[in-house]
Amino acid sequence: MNNSIQVYNDKGKRVDQKNGHVNAKNSTILECGLNSKLPNGTYRIQWKAVSNDGHPVQGVIPFQIGSDSAVQDGTAIEAKSEGYTPQSDLIIIRWLQYFSNASYIGALFFLLLILQKDLVQNGYVKKAFKKILNYSLLLLFLSIIVSLPLMASIELTTSWKQVLNIETLKDMITNSAYGKTWLIQVGGLILLLIFTYLLHVKSKSLLYWISFIIGVGLILTKALTSHAASTTNVLLTVGMDFLHLLSASIWIGSLVVFVALLPLSRKVDTKNHYLEMIRRFSKWGIIILLVLTATGIFGSLLYIPSLRSLITTDYGRTLLGKVILLVIMIIFAAVNFTKGKRKSEKGVSPSLWGELLAGIIVLVLSVILTNLPTAMTSPGPIKESKTVNQGSKITFEATPNVIGKNTFAIDLKDRNGQPMKNIEQVVLTFTCQEMDMGEDTKTLLKVKEGKYEGMGMNFNMAGNWNVHVHVLTKDFETLDTDFKVMVGSQ
């Protein structure tokens, strides 16, 4: 839905055959035909697509026919790629979905595994759980229903008013990956409505477990529309993202229950029961924390190419904020665990509220993270060194390390750390690792002894590249090595 590709020359004239389409055998490829006998010069590809994880992205990819003159005289077109920046409507709706789903499964988790049997029939407890389940289900229903027109407005880059019609919404359901996921969510929602009604009528353990499993299934559908869905190893990444979301949901949902049941901590006959619930949950809390940590580290390694990108990209800064808040939650959790262990209810209320509020903000940041381009789109300049031929050192630099125009530099040092002087030629060979695009070469020019530079548009696709460095000395000796480069799109 809403995929397009167009090609223009440096005068702004369209030079493709206006037959842009998604490749029939590979849905990750947009292709179109070009007019015959295009003259030498600089061209730009303007593209727009919806990724596998349901996020709209668009950009410009420059390329050349002929020599590097367009790059050298400064007329080269800058490459750029833009992802969707989360707006207030998406943040609010997605947060409601995350929070309501977390509250629902957190309440059922609490009922099944934490709550003592002698409190199950307590009037206040029954009323509190009924309210949590009903309100959570209501918010979950609303957030899922309005998610369809929300995504339609995002993909079509238009207003809600323009998409609130049967034809557009039907097209969204039938012709987009998100539409199919949305239908699954609606199906799960209908089942939840039925089983929630049944468990209010017949309070049976089996009904609670079925409702819990359906709620967990809705968490899985969120993982299917996250960044994990756009990776090559979908099973692993979606699985890890699902575990991350599930553990966070159980933690935050259980905190909602603890806050709702706070009055029990102030009554003589139920105070010990409340503190015992804290101790019981703490055992599960350790498991939840371990899962969150392991899956969080996995995701960071997958989407954060360098420590630098934690500071220089929106994704990295948002992730850093989320980590800081999780640390705050852990501190509050440790305080609550200590109070439960010592059977002291003093100060439990503010620390529980603090932990829950931190968790609520974490969910907001999670929504933003899920809808931001990952830091892999902007890994930043690369500078790496390798030692070859018994001590000689080759340092490769690429700046800014994005698709399109880049400055390449090679620094050569001998085994004594001195600039190498006896150099005849330095040639770079570029090979894309994502798809077969052949090889592209670039001969660098001498700047000073041991320093060679050049500018070119050799990175014409984001992703993994291999750069082979070939150095020929005047004595016809060679130095060869390879550098693995992650090229950004913006």
Coordinates of C-alpha atoms in Angstrom, one line a residue:
M1 CA 0.0 0.0 0.0
N2 CA 1.3 3.4 -1.0
N3 CA 4.7 2.2 -2.4
S4 CA 6.2 4.3 -5.1
I5 CA 9.5 4.8 -7.0
Q6 CA 10.4 7.6 -9.4
V7 CA 13.7 8.6 -11.1
Y8 CA 14.7 12.2 -12.0
N9 CA 17.7 13.8 -13.7
D10 CA 19.6 16.8 -12.4
K11 CA 17.1 19.2 -14.1
G12 CA 14.1 17.6 -12.3
K13 CA 12.8 15.8 -15.4
R14 CA 11.4 12.4 -14.7
V15 CA 13.3 9.7 -16.7
D16 CA 11.7 6.4 -15.6
Q17 CA 8.9 4.6 -17.5
K18 CA 6.3 5.2 -14.7
N19 CA 5.9 1.5 -14.1
G20 CA 7.2 1.4 -10.5
H21 CA 6.1 -1.8 -8.6
V22 CA 7.1 -4.2 -5.9
N23 CA 9.1 -7.1 -7.2
A24 CA 6.9 -10.2 -7.6
K25 CA 9.5 -12.6 -6.1
N26 CA 10.9 -10.3 -3.4
S27 CA 8.6 -7.9 -1.6
T28 CA 11.5 -5.9 -0.2
I29 CA 12.5 -4.7 -3.7
L30 CA 10.9 -1.7 -5.5
E31 CA 11.7 -1.5 -9.2
C32 CA 10.9 0.4 -12.3
G33 CA 12.2 0.7 -15.9
L34 CA 14.3 3.6 -17.1
N35 CA 14.2 5.5 -20.4
S36 CA 16.7 4.2 -22.9
K37 CA 20.1 5.9 -23.7
L38 CA 20.2 8.1 -20.6
P39 CA 23.1 10.6 -20.9
N40 CA 26.0 10.8 -18.4
G41 CA 25.1 12.8 -15.3
T42 CA 23.7 12.6 -11.8
Y43 CA 20.2 11.2 -11.1
R44 CA 18.0 10.7 -8.1
I45 CA 15.6 8.0 -7.1
Q46 CA 12.7 9.2 -5.0
W47 CA 11.1 6.3 -3.2
K48 CA 8.4 5.7 -0.6
A49 CA 7.4 2.4 1.0
V50 CA 5.9 0.8 4.0
S51 CA 8.3 -1.5 5.8
N52 CA 7.5 -5.0 7.0
D53 CA 6.9 -3.7 10.5
G54 CA 4.3 -1.3 9.2
H55 CA 6.3 1.9 9.3
P56 CA 6.3 4.3 6.4
V57 CA 9.7 5.4 5.1
Q58 CA 10.8 7.5 2.2
G59 CA 14.0 9.0 0.8
V60 CA 16.2 9.9 -2.0
I61 CA 19.1 7.8 -3.5
P62 CA 21.5 9.5 -5.9
F63 CA 23.4 7.7 -8.5
Q64 CA 25.6 8.5 -11.5
I65 CA 26.0 7.5 -15.1
G66 CA 29.5 8.2 -16.3
S67 CA 32.4 9.9 -14.5
D68 CA 32.7 11.4 -11.0
S69 CA 32.6 15.0 -12.3
A70 CA 29.2 15.7 -10.7
V71 CA 30.6 14.7 -7.3
Q72 CA 33.8 16.6 -7.7
D73 CA 32.2 19.9 -8.8
G74 CA 29.8 19.9 -5.8
T75 CA 26.6 19.4 -7.8
A76 CA 26.0 15.9 -6.5
I77 CA 22.5 15.3 -5.0
E78 CA 22.5 14.5 -1.3
A79 CA 21.1 11.2 -0.2
K80 CA 18.4 11.2 2.4
S81 CA 16.0 8.8 4.1
E82 CA 13.1 9.8 6.4
G83 CA 11.1 7.6 8.7
Y84 CA 7.9 8.5 10.4
T85 CA 8.2 10.7 13.5
P86 CA 5.6 9.7 16.1
Q87 CA 2.9 12.3 16.6
S88 CA 0.7 12.8 19.7
D89 CA -2.2 10.7 18.2
L90 CA 0.0 7.7 17.7
I91 CA 1.7 8.0 21.1
I92 CA -1.6 8.3 23.0
I93 CA -3.4 5.5 21.1
R94 CA -0.4 3.1 21.3
W95 CA 0.2 3.9 24.9
L96 CA -3.4 3.2 25.7
Q97 CA -3.1 -0.2 24.0
Y98 CA 0.1 -1.1 25.8
F99 CA -1.1 0.0 29.2
S100 CA -4.6 -1.5 28.9
N101 CA -3.2 -4.8 27.7
A102 CA -0.5 -4.8 30.4
S103 CA -3.2 -4.1 33.1
Y104 CA -5.4 -6.9 31.8
I105 CA -2.8 -9.7 31.7
G106 CA -1.1 -8.3 34.9
A107 CA -4.4 -8.6 36.8
L108 CA -5.0 -12.2 35.6
F109 CA -1.3 -13.1 36.4
F110 CA -1.9 -11.7 39.9
L111 CA -5.1 -13.7 40.3
L112 CA -3.6 -16.9 39.1
L113 CA -0.2 -16.9 40.7
I114 CA 0.1 -14.2 43.4
L115 CA -3.1 -13.7 45.3
Q116 CA -3.7 -15.9 48.3
K117 CA -6.7 -18.1 48.3
D118 CA -8.2 -16.6 51.4
L119 CA -8.3 -13.2 49.7
V120 CA -10.0 -14.4 46.5
Q121 CA -13.5 -14.0 48.0
N122 CA -12.7 -10.7 49.8
G123 CA -15.4 -8.2 48.7
Y124 CA -13.0 -5.3 48.1
V125 CA -10.5 -7.5 46.2
K126 CA -13.2 -9.0 43.9
K127 CA -14.5 -5.5 43.2
A128 CA -11.0 -4.1 42.5
F129 CA -10.2 -6.9 40.0
K130 CA -13.5 -6.6 38.3
K131 CA -12.9 -2.9 37.7
I132 CA -9.3 -3.4 36.5
L133 CA -10.4 -6.1 34.0
N134 CA -13.4 -4.1 32.7
Y135 CA -11.7 -0.8 32.3
S136 CA -8.6 -2.4 30.8
L137 CA -10.8 -4.2 28.3
L138 CA -12.7 -1.0 27.4
L139 CA -9.5 0.9 26.8
L140 CA -8.0 -2.0 24.8
F141 CA -11.1 -2.2 22.7
L142 CA -11.0 1.6 21.9
S143 CA -7.3 1.7 21.2
I144 CA -7.4 -1.3 18.8
I145 CA -10.4 -0.1 16.9
V146 CA -9.0 3.4 16.3
S147 CA -5.6 2.0 15.4
L148 CA -6.8 1.2 11.8
P149 CA -7.7 4.7 10.8
L150 CA -4.5 5.9 12.6
M151 CA -2.3 3.7 10.5
A152 CA -4.2 4.6 7.4
S153 CA -3.6 8.3 8.0
I154 CA 0.1 7.6 8.7
E155 CA 0.7 5.4 5.6
L156 CA -1.2 7.8 3.3
T157 CA 0.3 10.9 5.0
T158 CA -3.1 12.5 5.3
S159 CA -5.6 13.6 8.0
W160 CA -8.0 11.4 9.9
K161 CA -10.9 13.0 8.1
Q162 CA -9.6 11.8 4.7
V163 CA -9.3 8.1 5.8
L164 CA -12.6 7.8 7.7
N165 CA -14.4 6.1 4.9
I166 CA -15.2 2.4 4.1
E167 CA -13.2 2.3 0.9
T168 CA -9.9 3.5 2.4
L169 CA -10.2 1.4 5.6
K170 CA -11.1 -1.7 3.5
D171 CA -8.1 -1.1 1.3
M172 CA -5.9 -0.8 4.4
I173 CA -7.2 -4.1 5.7
T174 CA -6.8 -6.1 2.5
N175 CA -3.6 -4.5 1.1
S176 CA -1.3 -3.9 4.0
A177 CA 0.6 -6.1 6.5
Y178 CA -0.9 -4.1 9.3
G179 CA -4.4 -4.7 8.2
K180 CA -4.0 -8.5 8.6
T181 CA -2.5 -8.0 12.0
W182 CA -5.4 -5.7 12.9
L183 CA -7.9 -8.3 12.0
I184 CA -6.2 -10.8 14.3
Q185 CA -6.3 -8.2 17.1
V186 CA -10.0 -7.7 16.6
G187 CA -10.6 -11.4 16.6
G188 CA -8.6 -11.7 19.9
L189 CA -10.6 -8.8 21.3
I190 CA -13.9 -10.5 20.5
L191 CA -12.7 -13.6 22.3
L192 CA -11.6 -11.5 25.3
L193 CA -15.0 -9.9 25.5
I194 CA -16.7 -13.3 25.6
F195 CA -14.4 -14.9 28.1
T196 CA -14.2 -11.8 30.4
Y197 CA -18.0 -11.9 30.6
L198 CA -17.9 -15.7 31.3
L199 CA -15.3 -15.4 34.1
H200 CA -17.5 -12.7 35.8
V201 CA -20.4 -15.1 35.6
K202 CA -18.5 -18.3 36.5
S203 CA -15.3 -17.7 38.4
K204 CA -13.4 -20.8 37.2
S205 CA -9.6 -21.1 36.9
L206 CA -9.8 -22.4 33.3
L207 CA -11.6 -19.2 32.2
Y208 CA -8.9 -17.1 33.8
W209 CA -6.1 -19.1 32.1
I210 CA -7.9 -18.8 28.7
S211 CA -8.4 -15.1 29.1
F212 CA -4.7 -14.7 30.1
I213 CA -3.5 -16.6 27.0
I214 CA -5.6 -14.5 24.7
G215 CA -4.3 -11.4 26.3
V216 CA -0.7 -12.7 25.8
G217 CA -1.6 -13.4 22.2
L218 CA -2.5 -9.7 21.7
I219 CA 1.0 -8.8 23.1
L220 CA 2.4 -11.1 20.4
T221 CA 0.6 -9.1 17.7
K222 CA 2.4 -6.0 18.9
A223 CA 5.8 -7.7 18.4
L224 CA 4.7 -8.5 14.9
T225 CA 4.4 -4.8 14.1
S226 CA 7.6 -3.8 15.8
H227 CA 11.1 -3.3 14.3
A228 CA 11.7 -7.0 15.0
A229 CA 9.3 -7.8 12.1
S230 CA 11.6 -6.2 9.6
T231 CA 14.8 -8.2 10.3
T232 CA 16.1 -11.2 8.4
N233 CA 15.7 -13.7 11.3
V234 CA 12.1 -12.8 12.1
L235 CA 11.4 -15.8 14.3
L236 CA 14.3 -15.0 16.7
T237 CA 13.8 -11.2 16.8
V238 CA 10.0 -11.3 17.1
G239 CA 10.3 -14.0 19.8
M240 CA 12.8 -11.9 21.8
D241 CA 10.7 -8.7 21.4
F242 CA 7.6 -10.7 22.5
L243 CA 9.3 -11.9 25.7
H244 CA 10.5 -8.3 26.4
L245 CA 6.9 -6.9 25.9
L246 CA 5.4 -9.7 27.9
S247 CA 7.7 -9.4 30.9
A248 CA 7.3 -5.6 31.0
S249 CA 3.5 -6.0 30.7
I250 CA 3.3 -8.4 33.6
W251 CA 5.5 -6.2 35.8
I252 CA 3.5 -3.0 35.0
G253 CA 0.1 -4.7 35.2
S254 CA 1.0 -6.2 38.5
L255 CA 1.9 -2.8 39.8
V256 CA -1.5 -1.5 38.8
V257 CA -3.0 -4.3 41.0
F258 CA -0.7 -3.5 43.9
V259 CA -1.8 0.2 43.8
A260 CA -5.4 -0.8 43.5
L261 CA -5.1 -3.0 46.6
L262 CA -3.2 -0.5 48.7
P263 CA -6.1 -0.1 51.2
L264 CA -5.4 -3.7 52.3
S265 CA -2.0 -2.6 53.6
R266 CA -3.7 -0.2 56.0
K267 CA -6.1 -2.7 57.6
V268 CA -5.1 -4.9 60.5
D269 CA -6.7 -8.1 59.2
T270 CA -5.2 -7.8 55.6
K271 CA -1.9 -6.0 56.2
N272 CA 0.1 -9.2 56.4
H273 CA -1.6 -10.6 53.4
Y274 CA -0.6 -7.5 51.4
L275 CA 3.0 -7.7 52.5
E276 CA 3.0 -11.4 51.7
M277 CA 1.9 -10.6 48.1
I278 CA 4.9 -8.3 47.7
R279 CA 7.2 -11.1 48.8
R280 CA 5.5 -13.6 46.4
F281 CA 5.7 -11.2 43.5
S282 CA 9.4 -10.5 44.2
K283 CA 10.3 -14.0 43.3
W284 CA 8.6 -13.6 39.9
G285 CA 10.1 -10.1 39.7
I286 CA 13.6 -11.5 39.6
I287 CA 12.7 -13.7 36.6
I288 CA 11.0 -10.8 34.9
L289 CA 14.0 -8.6 35.5
L290 CA 16.4 -11.2 34.0
V291 CA 14.2 -11.6 30.9
L292 CA 13.9 -7.9 30.5
T293 CA 17.7 -7.5 30.8
A294 CA 18.5 -10.3 28.4
T295 CA 16.0 -9.3 25.7
G296 CA 16.9 -5.6 26.2
I297 CA 20.6 -6.2 25.6
F298 CA 19.7 -8.4 22.5
G299 CA 17.6 -5.6 21.1
S300 CA 20.2 -3.0 21.8
L301 CA 22.9 -5.0 19.9
L302 CA 20.5 -5.4 17.1
Y303 CA 19.5 -1.8 16.6
I304 CA 22.4 0.2 18.1
P305 CA 25.5 0.0 15.9
S306 CA 27.8 2.0 18.3
L307 CA 27.9 3.7 21.6
R308 CA 28.1 7.0 19.7
S309 CA 24.6 6.4 18.3
L310 CA 23.1 6.3 21.8
I311 CA 23.8 10.1 21.9
T312 CA 23.6 11.2 18.3
T313 CA 20.3 9.5 17.2
D314 CA 16.7 10.0 18.5
Y315 CA 16.4 6.3 18.8
G316 CA 19.5 6.0 21.0
R317 CA 18.6 8.9 23.2
T318 CA 15.1 7.5 23.7
L319 CA 16.5 4.1 24.5
L320 CA 18.9 5.7 27.0
G321 CA 16.0 7.4 28.7
K322 CA 14.1 4.1 28.9
V323 CA 17.1 2.4 30.5
I324 CA 17.4 5.1 33.1
L325 CA 13.7 4.8 34.0
L326 CA 14.0 1.0 34.2
V327 CA 16.9 1.5 36.7
I328 CA 14.6 3.8 38.8
M329 CA 11.9 1.1 38.7
I330 CA 14.4 -1.5 39.9
I331 CA 15.4 0.8 42.8
F332 CA 11.7 1.3 43.8
A333 CA 11.1 -2.5 43.4
A334 CA 14.1 -3.2 45.7
V335 CA 12.7 -0.8 48.3
N336 CA 9.3 -2.5 48.1
F337 CA 10.8 -6.0 48.4
T338 CA 12.7 -4.9 51.5
K339 CA 9.6 -3.6 53.1
G340 CA 7.7 -6.7 52.3
K341 CA 10.4 -8.9 53.7
R342 CA 10.6 -6.9 56.9
K343 CA 6.7 -6.8 57.2
S344 CA 6.7 -3.0 57.2
E345 CA 3.9 -1.2 55.4
K346 CA 5.4 2.3 56.1
G347 CA 6.3 4.0 52.9
V348 CA 5.0 1.3 50.7
S349 CA 2.4 3.6 49.0
P350 CA 4.8 6.3 47.7
S351 CA 7.3 3.7 46.5
L352 CA 4.7 1.7 44.7
W353 CA 3.3 4.8 43.0
G354 CA 6.8 5.8 42.1
E355 CA 7.5 2.4 40.5
L356 CA 4.2 2.5 38.6
L357 CA 4.6 6.1 37.3
A358 CA 8.1 5.2 36.1
G359 CA 6.6 2.2 34.4
I360 CA 3.9 4.3 32.7
I361 CA 6.6 6.6 31.3
V362 CA 8.6 3.6 30.1
L363 CA 5.6 2.5 28.1
V364 CA 5.4 5.9 26.5
L365 CA 9.1 5.7 25.5
S366 CA 8.5 2.1 24.2
V367 CA 5.8 3.5 21.9
I368 CA 8.1 6.1 20.6
L369 CA 11.0 3.6 20.2
T370 CA 8.8 1.2 18.2
N371 CA 7.9 4.0 15.7
L372 CA 11.3 5.7 15.4
P373 CA 13.8 4.6 12.8
T374 CA 16.4 2.6 14.6
A375 CA 20.0 3.8 15.2
M376 CA 21.1 1.5 12.4
T377 CA 19.9 4.1 9.9
S378 CA 22.5 6.5 11.2
P379 CA 25.6 4.6 12.5
G380 CA 27.8 7.7 11.9
P381 CA 31.3 8.0 10.4
I382 CA 33.5 4.9 10.4
K383 CA 37.2 4.8 11.3
E384 CA 38.9 1.4 11.7
S385 CA 42.5 0.1 11.5
K386 CA 44.0 -3.2 10.6
T387 CA 47.6 -4.5 10.8
V388 CA 48.9 -6.3 7.7
N389 CA 52.2 -7.6 6.4
Q390 CA 54.1 -8.0 9.7
G391 CA 53.3 -4.7 11.3
S392 CA 52.1 -2.2 8.5
K393 CA 48.9 -0.5 9.5
I394 CA 46.0 0.5 7.3
T395 CA 43.3 2.9 8.6
F396 CA 40.1 3.3 6.7
E397 CA 37.7 6.2 7.2
A398 CA 34.3 6.9 5.6
T399 CA 32.4 10.1 6.3
P400 CA 29.4 10.6 6.8
N401 CA 29.0 6.9 6.0
V402 CA 25.5 7.1 4.4
I403 CA 24.1 6.3 1.0
G404 CA 25.3 8.8 -1.6
K405 CA 28.3 11.1 -1.4
N406 CA 31.0 10.1 1.0
T407 CA 34.6 11.1 1.7
F408 CA 36.9 8.1 1.9
A409 CA 40.4 8.2 3.4
I410 CA 43.2 5.7 3.8
D411 CA 46.1 6.3 6.3
L412 CA 49.2 4.1 5.8
K413 CA 51.8 3.6 8.5
D414 CA 54.8 1.3 8.4
R415 CA 55.8 -1.1 11.3
N416 CA 57.6 1.9 13.0
G417 CA 54.5 4.0 13.0
Q418 CA 55.8 6.3 10.3
P419 CA 53.8 7.4 7.1
M420 CA 54.5 5.1 4.2
K421 CA 56.2 6.9 1.3
N422 CA 56.9 4.3 -1.4
I423 CA 53.2 4.1 -2.6
E424 CA 52.2 3.9 -6.2
Q425 CA 48.4 3.4 -5.9
V426 CA 45.6 3.0 -3.4
V427 CA 42.4 1.4 -4.7
L428 CA 39.1 0.7 -2.9
T429 CA 36.7 -2.0 -4.1
F430 CA 33.1 -1.8 -2.8
T431 CA 30.8 -4.8 -2.6
C432 CA 27.3 -4.7 -1.2
Q433 CA 26.6 -7.7 1.1
E434 CA 22.8 -7.2 1.0
M435 CA 22.3 -8.1 -2.7
D436 CA 24.4 -8.8 -5.8
M437 CA 25.2 -5.4 -7.3
G438 CA 28.6 -6.3 -8.7
E439 CA 31.8 -4.4 -7.6
D440 CA 32.6 -0.7 -7.7
T441 CA 36.2 0.7 -7.5
K442 CA 37.6 4.0 -6.4
T443 CA 41.2 5.2 -6.8
L444 CA 42.2 7.6 -4.0
L445 CA 44.5 10.6 -4.5
K446 CA 47.5 11.4 -2.4
V447 CA 47.0 14.2 0.1
K448 CA 50.3 13.9 1.8
E449 CA 52.8 11.1 2.7
G450 CA 50.8 8.1 3.8
K451 CA 47.4 9.8 3.4
Y452 CA 45.1 9.2 0.5
E453 CA 41.5 10.6 0.0
G454 CA 38.7 10.6 -2.5
M455 CA 35.0 11.4 -2.7
G456 CA 32.4 9.2 -4.4
M457 CA 28.9 7.8 -4.5
N458 CA 30.1 4.3 -4.1
F459 CA 27.7 3.5 -1.2
N460 CA 24.4 3.5 -3.1
M461 CA 22.5 1.3 -0.7
A462 CA 22.1 1.2 3.1
G463 CA 23.2 -1.9 4.9
N464 CA 26.3 -4.1 5.1
W465 CA 29.2 -3.5 2.7
N466 CA 32.7 -4.9 2.3
V467 CA 35.4 -2.4 1.4
H468 CA 38.6 -4.1 0.0
V469 CA 41.7 -1.9 0.3
H470 CA 44.5 -2.6 -2.3
V471 CA 47.8 -0.8 -1.9
L472 CA 50.5 -1.1 -4.5
T473 CA 54.0 0.1 -3.7
K474 CA 56.5 1.3 -6.3
D475 CA 58.4 -1.9 -5.7
F476 CA 55.3 -3.8 -6.9
E477 CA 54.6 -5.1 -3.5
T478 CA 51.0 -5.2 -2.3
L479 CA 49.1 -4.6 0.9
D480 CA 45.5 -5.9 1.0
T481 CA 42.8 -6.0 3.7
D482 CA 39.0 -5.8 4.0
F483 CA 36.8 -3.6 6.2
K484 CA 33.1 -4.5 7.1
V485 CA 31.0 -1.3 7.0
M486 CA 27.4 -0.7 8.1
V487 CA 26.2 2.1 5.9
G488 CA 23.4 4.3 7.1
S489 CA 20.4 5.7 5.2
Q490 CA 20.4 9.1 6.9

